[in-house]
GROMACS .gro file of C-alpha atoms in nm:
model
   96
    1MET     CA    1  -9.057   8.941   7.550
    2LYS     CA    2  -8.713   9.053   7.471
    3THR     CA    3  -8.403   8.825   7.570
    4ARG     CA    4  -8.059   8.858   7.609
    5ALA     CA    5  -7.811   8.575   7.571
    6THR     CA    6  -7.608   8.466   7.845
    7ASP     CA    7  -7.429   8.229   7.658
    8ASP     CA    8  -7.500   8.000   7.357
    9THR     CA    9  -7.790   7.800   7.506
   10THR     CA   10  -7.966   8.023   7.791
   11MET     CA   11  -8.185   8.314   7.708
   12VAL     CA   12  -8.279   8.557   7.979
   13PRO     CA   13  -8.588   8.744   7.958
   14THR     CA   14  -8.523   9.135   7.973
   15ALA     CA   15  -8.758   9.422   8.097
   16ALA     CA   16  -8.986   9.450   7.777
   17SER     CA   17  -9.232   9.177   7.833
   18ASN     CA   18  -9.514   9.299   7.552
   19SER     CA   19  -9.285   9.231   7.249
   20ARG     CA   20  -9.380   8.930   7.032
   21GLU     CA   21  -9.039   8.888   6.849
   22PRO     CA   22  -8.889   8.536   6.844
   23LEU     CA   23  -8.585   8.453   7.015
   24ASP     CA   24  -8.270   8.544   6.836
   25THR     CA   25  -8.116   8.202   6.808
   26ALA     CA   26  -8.002   8.025   6.458
   27VAL     CA   27  -8.281   7.800   6.449
   28ARG     CA   28  -8.579   8.053   6.515
   29GLN     CA   29  -8.391   8.311   6.295
   30GLN     CA   30  -8.352   8.028   6.033
   31ARG     CA   31  -7.964   8.107   6.004
   32MET     CA   32  -7.911   7.715   6.013
   33LYS     CA   33  -7.634   7.607   5.785
   34ALA     CA   34  -7.751   7.348   5.555
   35TRP     CA   35  -7.612   7.043   5.332
   36THR     CA   36  -7.717   7.109   4.974
   37PRO     CA   37  -7.565   6.781   4.787
   38ILE     CA   38  -7.505   6.872   4.426
   39LEU     CA   39  -7.596   6.537   4.224
   40HIS     CA   40  -7.380   6.465   3.946
   41PRO     CA   41  -7.549   6.292   3.660
   42VAL     CA   42  -7.289   6.021   3.668
   43TRP     CA   43  -7.315   5.946   4.001
   44VAL     CA   44  -7.712   5.957   3.957
   45ILE     CA   45  -7.698   5.727   3.662
   46ALA     CA   46  -7.470   5.483   3.827
   47THR     CA   47  -7.670   5.432   4.128
   48LEU     CA   48  -7.994   5.396   3.959
   49ILE     CA   49  -7.801   5.094   3.754
   50VAL     CA   50  -7.699   4.935   4.078
   51ILE     CA   51  -8.054   4.963   4.226
   52GLY     CA   52  -8.211   4.794   3.917
   53VAL     CA   53  -7.924   4.551   3.865
   54SER     CA   54  -7.974   4.448   4.251
   55PHE     CA   55  -8.371   4.424   4.207
   56ILE     CA   56  -8.322   4.172   3.909
   57PRO     CA   57  -8.272   3.860   4.112
   58VAL     CA   58  -8.549   3.970   4.357
   59GLY     CA   59  -8.794   3.976   4.069
   60PHE     CA   60  -8.679   3.633   3.963
   61LYS     CA   61  -8.712   3.500   4.308
   62ILE     CA   62  -9.044   3.635   4.363
   63LYS     CA   63  -9.174   3.511   4.010
   64ALA     CA   64  -9.044   3.154   4.092
   65ILE     CA   65  -9.232   3.144   4.398
   66SER     CA   66  -9.567   3.277   4.251
   67ASP     CA   67  -9.516   3.019   3.982
   68ASN     CA   68  -9.564   2.706   4.198
   69GLU     CA   69  -9.898   2.869   4.360
   70VAL     CA   70 -10.091   2.984   4.065
   71VAL     CA   71 -10.398   2.781   3.945
   72GLU     CA   72 -10.526   2.867   3.609
   73TYR     CA   73 -10.853   2.776   3.478
   74LYS     CA   74 -10.957   2.794   3.108
   75ILE     CA   75 -11.328   2.784   3.012
   76LEU     CA   76 -11.362   2.737   2.621
   77TYR     CA   77 -11.713   2.946   2.558
   78ASP     CA   78 -11.702   2.886   2.177
   79ALA     CA   79 -11.739   2.477   2.243
   80TYR     CA   80 -12.088   2.417   2.354
   81ASP     CA   81 -12.212   2.032   2.408
   82LYS     CA   82 -12.561   1.921   2.229
   83ASP     CA   83 -12.732   2.059   2.552
   84GLY     CA   84 -12.593   2.388   2.543
   85ASP     CA   85 -12.407   2.335   2.859
   86ILE     CA   86 -12.070   2.452   2.884
   87SER     CA   87 -11.959   2.336   3.221
   88SER     CA   88 -11.840   1.994   3.090
   89ASN     CA   89 -11.577   2.221   2.891
   90THR     CA   90 -11.401   2.350   3.176
   91THR     CA   91 -11.058   2.242   3.238
   92THR     CA   92 -10.815   2.303   3.506
   93THR     CA   93 -10.449   2.364   3.461
   94THR     CA   94 -10.205   2.358   3.744
   95THR     CA   95  -9.861   2.512   3.652
   96THR     CA   96  -9.548   2.366   3.824
   0.00000   0.00000   0.00000
């Protein structure tokens, strides 16, 4: 369907209705202007350093929280008692 523009936003169909051409708009014809940033290496490095430094305190806080909740079990497999039972060699260590 052929169309003609009456203004910037309205398209009016014309007499030829068998055409499969897309509307002649900037979006449909891919004529939109786009922003293409040019990333300078100094800005990229500085941004990555700032983001990295900002995650250091977050990592320390997560480590401090998880240190209080970790329970460590230690089993000595090389120290058997006289019956061959290793259950008496199990120790539990809670880190604080």
